[in-house]
PDB file of C-alpha atoms in Angstrom:
ATOM      1  CA  UNK Q   1     -33.922 114.673  64.480  1.00 57.00           C
ATOM      2  CA  UNK Q   2     -31.268 117.728  64.823  1.00 55.00           C
ATOM      3  CA  UNK Q   3     -32.985 119.295  61.580  1.00 57.00           C
ATOM      4  CA  UNK Q   4     -36.247 119.427  63.527  1.00 58.00           C
ATOM      5  CA  UNK Q   5     -35.031 120.995  66.443  1.00 59.00           C
ATOM      6  CA  UNK Q   6     -32.200 123.574  64.747  1.00 59.00           C
ATOM      7  CA  UNK Q   7     -29.486 122.038  66.997  1.00 56.00           C
ATOM      8  CA  UNK Q   8     -26.848 123.856  64.916  1.00 55.00           C
ATOM      9  CA  UNK Q   9     -28.474 127.420  66.022  1.00 54.00           C
ATOM     10  CA  UNK Q  10     -27.696 126.434  69.574  1.00 54.00           C
ATOM     11  CA  UNK Q  11     -23.743 126.442  69.028  1.00 63.00           C
ATOM     12  CA  UNK Q  12     -22.188 129.751  70.379  1.00 69.00           C
ATOM     13  CA  UNK Q  13     -19.064 131.202  68.397  1.00 77.00           C
ATOM     14  CA  UNK Q  14     -16.270 132.024  70.760  1.00 82.00           C
ATOM     15  CA  UNK Q  15     -13.808 134.341  69.849  1.00 85.00           C
ATOM     16  CA  UNK Q  16     -10.176 134.596  70.980  1.00 86.00           C
ATOM     17  CA  UNK Q  17     -10.952 137.350  73.544  1.00 89.00           C
ATOM     18  CA  UNK Q  18     -13.469 135.076  75.057  1.00 89.00           C
ATOM     19  CA  UNK Q  19     -10.254 132.694  75.727  1.00 90.00           C
ATOM     20  CA  UNK Q  20      -8.219 135.468  76.966  1.00 91.00           C
ATOM     21  CA  UNK Q  21     -10.932 136.616  79.501  1.00 93.00           C
ATOM     22  CA  UNK Q  22     -11.467 132.982  80.664  1.00 93.00           C
ATOM     23  CA  UNK Q  23      -7.707 132.365  81.134  1.00 93.00           C
ATOM     24  CA  UNK Q  24      -7.575 135.584  83.202  1.00 93.00           C
ATOM     25  CA  UNK Q  25     -10.539 134.748  85.574  1.00 94.00           C
ATOM     26  CA  UNK Q  26      -9.329 131.107  85.854  1.00 93.00           C
ATOM     27  CA  UNK Q  27      -5.765 132.238  87.180  1.00 92.00           C
ATOM     28  CA  UNK Q  28      -7.213 133.932  90.217  1.00 92.00           C
ATOM     29  CA  UNK Q  29      -8.939 130.463  91.087  1.00 92.00           C
ATOM     30  CA  UNK Q  30      -6.903 127.630  92.663  1.00 91.00           C
ATOM     31  CA  UNK Q  31      -6.531 124.129  91.077  1.00 92.00           C
ATOM     32  CA  UNK Q  32      -6.600 121.964  94.230  1.00 92.00           C
ATOM     33  CA  UNK Q  33      -7.084 118.288  92.853  1.00 94.00           C
ATOM     34  CA  UNK Q  34      -7.578 116.343  89.730  1.00 96.00           C
ATOM     35  CA  UNK Q  35     -11.186 116.947  89.347  1.00 96.00           C
ATOM     36  CA  UNK Q  36     -10.649 120.712  89.150  1.00 94.00           C
ATOM     37  CA  UNK Q  37      -7.841 120.451  86.758  1.00 95.00           C
ATOM     38  CA  UNK Q  38     -10.224 118.387  84.296  1.00 96.00           C
ATOM     39  CA  UNK Q  39     -13.052 120.953  84.974  1.00 94.00           C
ATOM     40  CA  UNK Q  40     -10.496 123.744  84.035  1.00 94.00           C
ATOM     41  CA  UNK Q  41      -9.594 121.540  80.552  1.00 94.00           C
ATOM     42  CA  UNK Q  42     -13.099 121.055  79.746  1.00 93.00           C
ATOM     43  CA  UNK Q  43     -14.281 124.283  80.102  1.00 92.00           C
ATOM     44  CA  UNK Q  44     -11.242 125.755  78.218  1.00 92.00           C
ATOM     45  CA  UNK Q  45     -11.749 123.418  75.230  1.00 90.00           C
ATOM     46  CA  UNK Q  46     -15.478 124.242  75.136  1.00 88.00           C
ATOM     47  CA  UNK Q  47     -14.379 127.986  74.459  1.00 88.00           C
ATOM     48  CA  UNK Q  48     -11.326 127.157  72.514  1.00 88.00           C
ATOM     49  CA  UNK Q  49     -12.440 124.082  70.723  1.00 84.00           C
ATOM     50  CA  UNK Q  50     -13.837 125.820  67.704  1.00 77.00           C
ATOM     51  CA  UNK Q  51     -10.898 128.075  67.305  1.00 80.00           C
ATOM     52  CA  UNK Q  52      -8.516 125.064  67.384  1.00 79.00           C
ATOM     53  CA  UNK Q  53     -10.279 123.280  64.640  1.00 75.00           C
ATOM     54  CA  UNK Q  54     -10.345 126.373  62.289  1.00 70.00           C
ATOM     55  CA  UNK Q  55      -7.308 128.075  63.198  1.00 61.00           C
ATOM     56  CA  UNK Q  56      -3.997 127.615  61.275  1.00 56.00           C
ATOM     57  CA  UNK Q  57      -1.551 128.592  64.190  1.00 61.00           C
ATOM     58  CA  UNK Q  58      -2.429 126.920  67.751  1.00 71.00           C
ATOM     59  CA  UNK Q  59       0.548 128.829  69.523  1.00 75.00           C
ATOM     60  CA  UNK Q  60      -1.791 131.593  70.780  1.00 82.00           C
ATOM     61  CA  UNK Q  61      -4.426 129.120  71.935  1.00 86.00           C
ATOM     62  CA  UNK Q  62      -1.993 126.897  73.681  1.00 86.00           C
ATOM     63  CA  UNK Q  63      -0.306 129.780  75.456  1.00 89.00           C
ATOM     64  CA  UNK Q  64      -3.508 131.081  76.746  1.00 90.00           C
ATOM     65  CA  UNK Q  65      -4.141 127.815  78.212  1.00 91.00           C
ATOM     66  CA  UNK Q  66      -0.773 128.141  80.232  1.00 91.00           C
ATOM     67  CA  UNK Q  67      -1.689 131.381  81.129  1.00 91.00           C
ATOM     68  CA  UNK Q  68      -4.883 130.211  82.827  1.00 91.00           C
ATOM     69  CA  UNK Q  69      -3.036 127.751  85.131  1.00 91.00           C
ATOM     70  CA  UNK Q  70      -2.296 129.501  88.639  1.00 90.00           C
ATOM     71  CA  UNK Q  71       1.236 129.663  89.739  1.00 83.00           C
ATOM     72  CA  UNK Q  72       0.903 127.720  93.002  1.00 77.00           C
TER      73      UNK Q  72
END
């Protein structure tokens, strides 16, 4: 079924700069409740997930995750 509809062509390749820009934008937003926290985690993993699967070092990605969390 997936071959017929070229599902593999639909996947987007993200780069580290995409993760950086997402973290920077997210830091300006507020996380007010658990639902917002879960949304942030899902969005981050959507962007950084492919990088985490192929990367040998995860330190940079984890750092960007923490950078995206607002200080308050």
